[in-house]
Short mmCIF file of C-alpha atoms and ligand atoms in Angstrom, two decimals:
data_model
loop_
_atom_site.label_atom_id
_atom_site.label_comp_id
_atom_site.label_asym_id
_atom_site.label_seq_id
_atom_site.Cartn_x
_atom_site.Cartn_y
_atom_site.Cartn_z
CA UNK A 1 7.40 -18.68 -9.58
CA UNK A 2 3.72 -19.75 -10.07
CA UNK A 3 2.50 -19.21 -13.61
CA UNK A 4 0.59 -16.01 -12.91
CA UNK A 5 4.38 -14.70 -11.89
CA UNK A 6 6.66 -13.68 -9.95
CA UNK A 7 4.47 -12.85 -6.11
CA UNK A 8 6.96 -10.88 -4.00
CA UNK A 9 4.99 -9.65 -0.48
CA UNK A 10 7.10 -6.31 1.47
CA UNK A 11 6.77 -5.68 5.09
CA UNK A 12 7.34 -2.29 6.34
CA UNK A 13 9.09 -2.65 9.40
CA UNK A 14 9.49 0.31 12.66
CA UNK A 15 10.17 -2.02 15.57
CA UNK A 16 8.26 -5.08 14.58
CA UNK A 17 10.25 -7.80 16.72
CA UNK A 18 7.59 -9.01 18.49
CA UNK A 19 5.06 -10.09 15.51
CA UNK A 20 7.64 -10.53 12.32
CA UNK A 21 7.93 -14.13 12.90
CA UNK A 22 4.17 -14.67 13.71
CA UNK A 23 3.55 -12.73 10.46
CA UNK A 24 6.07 -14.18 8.57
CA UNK A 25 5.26 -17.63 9.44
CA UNK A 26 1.66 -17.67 8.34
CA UNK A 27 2.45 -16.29 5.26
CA UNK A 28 1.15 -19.59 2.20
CA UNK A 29 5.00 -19.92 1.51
CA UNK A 30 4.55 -21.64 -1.44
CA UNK A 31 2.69 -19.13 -2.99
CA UNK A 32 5.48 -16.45 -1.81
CA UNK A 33 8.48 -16.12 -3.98
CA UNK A 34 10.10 -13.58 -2.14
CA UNK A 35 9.75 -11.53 1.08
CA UNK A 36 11.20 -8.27 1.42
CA UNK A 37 11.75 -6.42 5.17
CA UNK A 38 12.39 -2.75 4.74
CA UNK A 39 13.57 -1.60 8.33
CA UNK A 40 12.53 1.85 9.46
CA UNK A 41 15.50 2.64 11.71
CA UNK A 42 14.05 0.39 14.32
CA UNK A 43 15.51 0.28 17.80
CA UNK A 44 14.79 -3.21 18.43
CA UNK A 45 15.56 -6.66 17.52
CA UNK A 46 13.57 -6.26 13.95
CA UNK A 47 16.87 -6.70 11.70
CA UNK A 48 18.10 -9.45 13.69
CA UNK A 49 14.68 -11.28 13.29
CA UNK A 50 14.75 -10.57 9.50
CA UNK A 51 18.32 -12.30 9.14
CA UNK A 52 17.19 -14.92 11.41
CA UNK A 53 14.19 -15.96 9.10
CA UNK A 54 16.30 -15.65 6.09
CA UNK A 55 14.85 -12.48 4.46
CA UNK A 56 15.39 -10.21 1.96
CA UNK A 57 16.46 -7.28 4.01
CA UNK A 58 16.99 -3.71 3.40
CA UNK A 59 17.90 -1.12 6.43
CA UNK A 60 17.18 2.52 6.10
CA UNK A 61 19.95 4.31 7.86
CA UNK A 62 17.42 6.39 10.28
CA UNK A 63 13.71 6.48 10.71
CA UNK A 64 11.99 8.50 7.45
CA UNK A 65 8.64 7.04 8.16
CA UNK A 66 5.86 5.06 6.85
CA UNK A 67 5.57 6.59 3.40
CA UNK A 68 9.63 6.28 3.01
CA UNK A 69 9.20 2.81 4.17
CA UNK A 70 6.79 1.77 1.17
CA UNK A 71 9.01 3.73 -1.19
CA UNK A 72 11.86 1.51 -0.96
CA UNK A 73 9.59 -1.50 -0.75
CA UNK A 74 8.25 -1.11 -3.74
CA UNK A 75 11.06 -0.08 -5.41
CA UNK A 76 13.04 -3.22 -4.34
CA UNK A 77 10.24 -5.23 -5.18
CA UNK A 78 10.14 -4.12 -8.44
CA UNK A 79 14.41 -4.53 -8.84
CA UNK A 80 14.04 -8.16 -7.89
CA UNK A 81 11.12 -8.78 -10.85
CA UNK A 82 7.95 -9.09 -8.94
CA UNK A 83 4.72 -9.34 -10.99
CA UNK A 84 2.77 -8.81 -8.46
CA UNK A 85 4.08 -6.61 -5.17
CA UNK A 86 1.71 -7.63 -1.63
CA UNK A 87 2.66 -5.04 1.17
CA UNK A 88 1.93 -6.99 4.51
CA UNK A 89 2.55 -5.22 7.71
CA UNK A 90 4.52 -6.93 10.09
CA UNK A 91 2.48 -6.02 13.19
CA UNK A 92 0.37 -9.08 12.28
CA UNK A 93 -2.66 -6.68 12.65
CA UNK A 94 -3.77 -8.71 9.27
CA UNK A 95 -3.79 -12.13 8.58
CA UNK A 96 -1.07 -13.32 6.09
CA UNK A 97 -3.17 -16.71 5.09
CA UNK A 98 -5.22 -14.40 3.35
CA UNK A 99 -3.06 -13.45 0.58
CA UNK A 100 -4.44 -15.89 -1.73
CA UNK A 101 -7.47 -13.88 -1.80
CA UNK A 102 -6.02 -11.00 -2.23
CA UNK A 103 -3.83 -11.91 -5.07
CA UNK A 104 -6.18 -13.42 -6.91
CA UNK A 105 -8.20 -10.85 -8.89
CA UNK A 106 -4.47 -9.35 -9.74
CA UNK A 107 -3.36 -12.86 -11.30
CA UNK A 108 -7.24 -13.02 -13.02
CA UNK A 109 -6.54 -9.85 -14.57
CA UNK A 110 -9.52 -8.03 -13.28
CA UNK A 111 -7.53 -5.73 -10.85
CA UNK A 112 -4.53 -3.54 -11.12
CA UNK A 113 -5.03 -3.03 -7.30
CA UNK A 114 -6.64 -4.82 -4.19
CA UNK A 115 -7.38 -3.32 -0.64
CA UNK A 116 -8.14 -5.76 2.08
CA UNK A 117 -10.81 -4.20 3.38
CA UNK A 118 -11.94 -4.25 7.30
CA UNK A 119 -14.90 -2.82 6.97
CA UNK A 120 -16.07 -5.54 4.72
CA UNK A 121 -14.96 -7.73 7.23
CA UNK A 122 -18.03 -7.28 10.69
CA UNK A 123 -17.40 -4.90 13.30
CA UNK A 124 -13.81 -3.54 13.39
CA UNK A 125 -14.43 -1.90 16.79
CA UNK A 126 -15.52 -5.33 18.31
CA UNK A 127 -12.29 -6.42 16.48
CA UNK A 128 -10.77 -3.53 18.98
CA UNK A 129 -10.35 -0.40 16.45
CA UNK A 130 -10.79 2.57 18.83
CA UNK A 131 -14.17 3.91 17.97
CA UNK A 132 -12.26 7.53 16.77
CA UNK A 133 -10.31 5.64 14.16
CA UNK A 134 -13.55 4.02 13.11
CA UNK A 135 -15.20 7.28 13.01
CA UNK A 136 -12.44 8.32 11.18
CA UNK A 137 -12.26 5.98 8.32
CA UNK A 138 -16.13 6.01 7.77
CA UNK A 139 -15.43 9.76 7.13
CA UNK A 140 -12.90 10.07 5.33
CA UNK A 141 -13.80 6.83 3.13
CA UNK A 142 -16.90 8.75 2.22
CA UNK A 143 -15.12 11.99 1.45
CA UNK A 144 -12.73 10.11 -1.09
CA UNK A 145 -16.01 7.90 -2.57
CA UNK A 146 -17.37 11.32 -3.48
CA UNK A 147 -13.96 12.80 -5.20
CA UNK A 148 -12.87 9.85 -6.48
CA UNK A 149 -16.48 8.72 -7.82
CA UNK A 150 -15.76 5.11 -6.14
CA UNK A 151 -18.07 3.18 -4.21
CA UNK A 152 -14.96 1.38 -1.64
CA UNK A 153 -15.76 0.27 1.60
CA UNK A 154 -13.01 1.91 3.07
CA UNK A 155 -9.65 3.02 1.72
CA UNK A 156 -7.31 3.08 4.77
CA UNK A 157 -5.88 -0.35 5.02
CA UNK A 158 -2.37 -1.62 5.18
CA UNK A 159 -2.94 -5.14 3.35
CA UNK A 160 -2.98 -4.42 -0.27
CA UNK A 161 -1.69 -5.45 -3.61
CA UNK A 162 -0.54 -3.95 -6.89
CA UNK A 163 0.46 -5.54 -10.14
CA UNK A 164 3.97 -4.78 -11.69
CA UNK A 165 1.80 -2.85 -14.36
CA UNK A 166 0.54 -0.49 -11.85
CA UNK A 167 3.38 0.18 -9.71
CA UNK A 168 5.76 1.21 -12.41
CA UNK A 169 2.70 3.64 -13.92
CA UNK A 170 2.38 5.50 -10.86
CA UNK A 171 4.92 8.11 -9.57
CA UNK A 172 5.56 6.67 -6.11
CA UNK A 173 8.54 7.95 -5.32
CA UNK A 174 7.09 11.67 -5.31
CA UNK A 175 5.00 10.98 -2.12
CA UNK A 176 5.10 11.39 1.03
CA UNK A 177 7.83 9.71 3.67
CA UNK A 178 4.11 9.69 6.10
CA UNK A 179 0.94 8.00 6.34
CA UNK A 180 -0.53 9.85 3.66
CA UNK A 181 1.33 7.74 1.41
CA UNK A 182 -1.44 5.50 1.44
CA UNK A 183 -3.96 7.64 0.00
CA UNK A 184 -1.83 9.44 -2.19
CA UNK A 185 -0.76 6.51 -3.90
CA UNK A 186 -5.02 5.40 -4.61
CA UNK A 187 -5.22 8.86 -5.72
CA UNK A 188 -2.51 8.00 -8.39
CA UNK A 189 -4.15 4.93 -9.57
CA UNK A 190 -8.08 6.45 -9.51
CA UNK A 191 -6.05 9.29 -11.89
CA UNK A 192 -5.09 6.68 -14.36
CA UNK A 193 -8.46 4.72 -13.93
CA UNK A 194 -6.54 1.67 -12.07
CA UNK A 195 -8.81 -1.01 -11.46
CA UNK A 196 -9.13 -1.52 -7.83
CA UNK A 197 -11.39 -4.16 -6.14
CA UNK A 198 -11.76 -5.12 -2.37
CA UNK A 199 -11.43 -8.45 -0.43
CA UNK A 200 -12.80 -8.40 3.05
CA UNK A 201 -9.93 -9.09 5.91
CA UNK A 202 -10.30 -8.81 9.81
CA UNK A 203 -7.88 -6.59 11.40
CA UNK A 204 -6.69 -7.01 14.94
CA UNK A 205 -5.50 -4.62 17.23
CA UNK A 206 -3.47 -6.17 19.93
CA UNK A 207 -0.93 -4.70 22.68
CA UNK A 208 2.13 -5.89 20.21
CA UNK A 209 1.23 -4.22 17.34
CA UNK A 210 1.99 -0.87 16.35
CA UNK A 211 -0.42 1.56 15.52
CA UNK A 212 -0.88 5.47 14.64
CA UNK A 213 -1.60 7.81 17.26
CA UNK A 214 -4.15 10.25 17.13
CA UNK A 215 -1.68 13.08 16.24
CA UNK A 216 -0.77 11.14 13.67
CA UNK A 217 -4.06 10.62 12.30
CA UNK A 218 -5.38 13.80 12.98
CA UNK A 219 -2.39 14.79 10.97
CA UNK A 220 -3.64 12.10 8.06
CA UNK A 221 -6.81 13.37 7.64
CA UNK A 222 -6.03 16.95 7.05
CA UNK A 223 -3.32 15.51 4.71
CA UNK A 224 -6.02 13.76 3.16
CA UNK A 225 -8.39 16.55 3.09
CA UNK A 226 -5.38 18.69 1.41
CA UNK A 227 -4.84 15.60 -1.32
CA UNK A 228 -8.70 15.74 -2.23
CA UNK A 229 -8.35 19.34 -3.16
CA UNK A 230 -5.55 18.90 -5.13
CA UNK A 231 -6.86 16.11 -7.17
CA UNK A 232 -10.00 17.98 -7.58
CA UNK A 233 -8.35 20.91 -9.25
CA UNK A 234 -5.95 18.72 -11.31
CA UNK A 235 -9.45 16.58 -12.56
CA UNK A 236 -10.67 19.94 -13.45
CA UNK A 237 -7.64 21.15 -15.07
CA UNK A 238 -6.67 23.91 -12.97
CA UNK A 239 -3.79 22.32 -11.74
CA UNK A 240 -1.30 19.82 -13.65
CA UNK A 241 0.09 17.81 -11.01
CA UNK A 242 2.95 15.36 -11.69
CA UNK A 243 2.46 13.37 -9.12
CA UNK A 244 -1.01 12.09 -10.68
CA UNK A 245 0.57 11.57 -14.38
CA UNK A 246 1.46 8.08 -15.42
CA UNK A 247 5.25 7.49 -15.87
CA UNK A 248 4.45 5.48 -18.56
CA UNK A 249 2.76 8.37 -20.20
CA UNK A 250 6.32 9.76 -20.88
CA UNK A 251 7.68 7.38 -23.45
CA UNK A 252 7.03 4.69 -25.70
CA UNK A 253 8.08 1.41 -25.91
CA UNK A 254 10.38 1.28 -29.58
CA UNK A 255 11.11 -2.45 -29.85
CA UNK A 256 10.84 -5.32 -27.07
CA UNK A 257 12.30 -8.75 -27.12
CA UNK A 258 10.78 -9.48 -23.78
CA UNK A 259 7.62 -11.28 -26.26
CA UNK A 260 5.35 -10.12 -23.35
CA UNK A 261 2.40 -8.30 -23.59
CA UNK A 262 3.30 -4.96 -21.81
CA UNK A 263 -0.49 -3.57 -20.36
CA UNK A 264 0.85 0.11 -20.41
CA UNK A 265 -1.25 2.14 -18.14
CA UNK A 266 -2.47 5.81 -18.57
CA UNK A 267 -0.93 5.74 -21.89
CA UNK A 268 -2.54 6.59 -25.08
CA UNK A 269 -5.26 8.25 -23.64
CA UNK A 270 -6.65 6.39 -20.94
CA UNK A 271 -6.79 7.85 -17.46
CA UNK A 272 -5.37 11.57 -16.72
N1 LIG B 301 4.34 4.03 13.08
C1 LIG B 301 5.29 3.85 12.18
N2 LIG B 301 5.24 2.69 11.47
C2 LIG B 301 6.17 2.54 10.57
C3 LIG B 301 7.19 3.49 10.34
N3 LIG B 301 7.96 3.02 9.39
C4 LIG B 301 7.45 1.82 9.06
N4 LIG B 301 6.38 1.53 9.77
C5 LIG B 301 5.59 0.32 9.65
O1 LIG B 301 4.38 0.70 9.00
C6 LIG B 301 3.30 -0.15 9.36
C7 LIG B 301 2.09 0.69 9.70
O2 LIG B 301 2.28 1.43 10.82
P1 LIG B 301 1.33 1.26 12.10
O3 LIG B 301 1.92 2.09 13.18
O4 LIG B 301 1.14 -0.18 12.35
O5 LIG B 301 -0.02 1.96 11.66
P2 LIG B 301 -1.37 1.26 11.17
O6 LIG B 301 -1.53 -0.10 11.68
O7 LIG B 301 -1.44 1.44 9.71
O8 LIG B 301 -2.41 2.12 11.85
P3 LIG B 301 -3.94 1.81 11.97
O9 LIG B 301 -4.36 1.00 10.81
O10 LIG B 301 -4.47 3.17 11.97
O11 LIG B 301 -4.08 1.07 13.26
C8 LIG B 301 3.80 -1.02 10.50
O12 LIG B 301 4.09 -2.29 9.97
C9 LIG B 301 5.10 -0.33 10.94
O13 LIG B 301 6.05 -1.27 11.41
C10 LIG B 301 7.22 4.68 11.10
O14 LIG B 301 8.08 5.56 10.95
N5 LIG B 301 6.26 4.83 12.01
MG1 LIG B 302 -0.44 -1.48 12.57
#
């Protein structure tokens, strides 16, 4: 464990056996203390690749979807003493040897959370994003700038990190088993005025990696559009959501022998 702690990196996995080695293997191991596979109910040789490499692996027993996925990634992550929690997909649609960048402004202490962000990063469509998923992100990336009062570059990308601090503030584990996790989980973090910053990363989209369909993002942008109007109303006080409370608004540390500064988020007044 480096002295800015413990760095544990989770890969949501739904039938990732032909990239989990690449991405595993370009991973800066010796900046990686642990790496945790969550497996999605795949149907192909993902699990066996896991064991092979030596990995922390968890199996769900069925497919519950991407949202489910990160729930128990997190959660594990957090149960084995991570500091800092790096979800990497294991598509290898973005590259691993970037985590040092993306870490960093965690282990600085500038940021509770980092997005790697492809639209920092040139042209994702000449990096072969179909032009509707482009279109897409640009949209909806503006939509949540304008609720969330953020100026991000985009907010839909699958290489990001939280620290400990943030993960066990935010009430994960009422979200959704789908995409929508994703943006629902930013939405959390904006409510308790999370720090977020961005780090440019390429994406790639080649024939072995998995990607969602255009149901399924159709589907993710209404969810989206549905989340927006439901933090709105809870900003505004019409609503009191749970979901967007800090779990570490609901009690207060008596006496620690841990010696550690805690950094309790959306306590005490700050955030929602
Ligand atoms: N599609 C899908 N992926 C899952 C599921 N459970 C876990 N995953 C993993 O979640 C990650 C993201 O899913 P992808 O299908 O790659 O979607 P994506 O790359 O975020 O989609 P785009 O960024 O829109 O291209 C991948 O690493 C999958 O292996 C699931 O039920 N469905
Ligand atoms: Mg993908």
């Amino acid at each position: 464990m480096g002295a800015q702690g413990k760095v544990v990196v989770v890969m949501p996995a739904y039938n990732a056996a032909r990239t989990l080695r690449m991405t595993y293997a370009a991973l800066p191991q010796h900046l990686v203390d642990l790496v945790i596979v969550v497996d999605d109910g795949s149907t192909d040789q993902t699990r066996e690749i896991a064991c092979e490499l030596g990995l922390e692996l968890f199996v769900h027993d069925r497919n519950y979807g991407y949202g489910a996925n990160q729930k128990t990634c997190y959660r594990e992550a957090l149960n084995a003493g991570a500091d800092i929690v790096v979800m990497v997909h294991p598509d290898y649609q973005y590259d691993p040897t970037l985590l040092p960048e993306i870490i960093a402004p965690i282990q600085a202490g500038d940021a509770d959370v980092v997005l790697g962000s492809r639209l920092l990063a040139g042209s994702v469509v000449d990096q072969g994003m179909p032009w509707w998923k482009f279109v897409g992100n640009k949209a909806l990336t503006y939509m949540e700038n304008l609720v969330f009062q953020l100026h991000l570059a985009e907010y839909h990308t699958g290489y990001r990190a939280f620290s400990r601090q943030m993960l066990e503030a935010v009430n994960f584990q009422m979200n959704s088993d789908n995409f929508v996790f994703d943006q629902e989980i930013i939405a959390q973090v904006v409510a308790l005025r999370g720090r977020i910053a961005e780090v440019p990363v390429p994406t790639r989209y080649m024939k072995e990696a998995s990607s969602a369909s255009f149901i399924q993002s159709t589907v993710y942008g209404f969810e989206i559009l549905w989340l927006l109007g439901k933090y709105v109303l809870h900003r505004m006080g019409v609503l009191s959501l749970k979901q967007l409370k800090s779990l570490h608004r609901r009690y207060t540390p008596q006496a620690s022998n841990r010696g550690d500064r805690i950094r309790r988020i959306g306590a005490g007044g700050r955030g929602l």
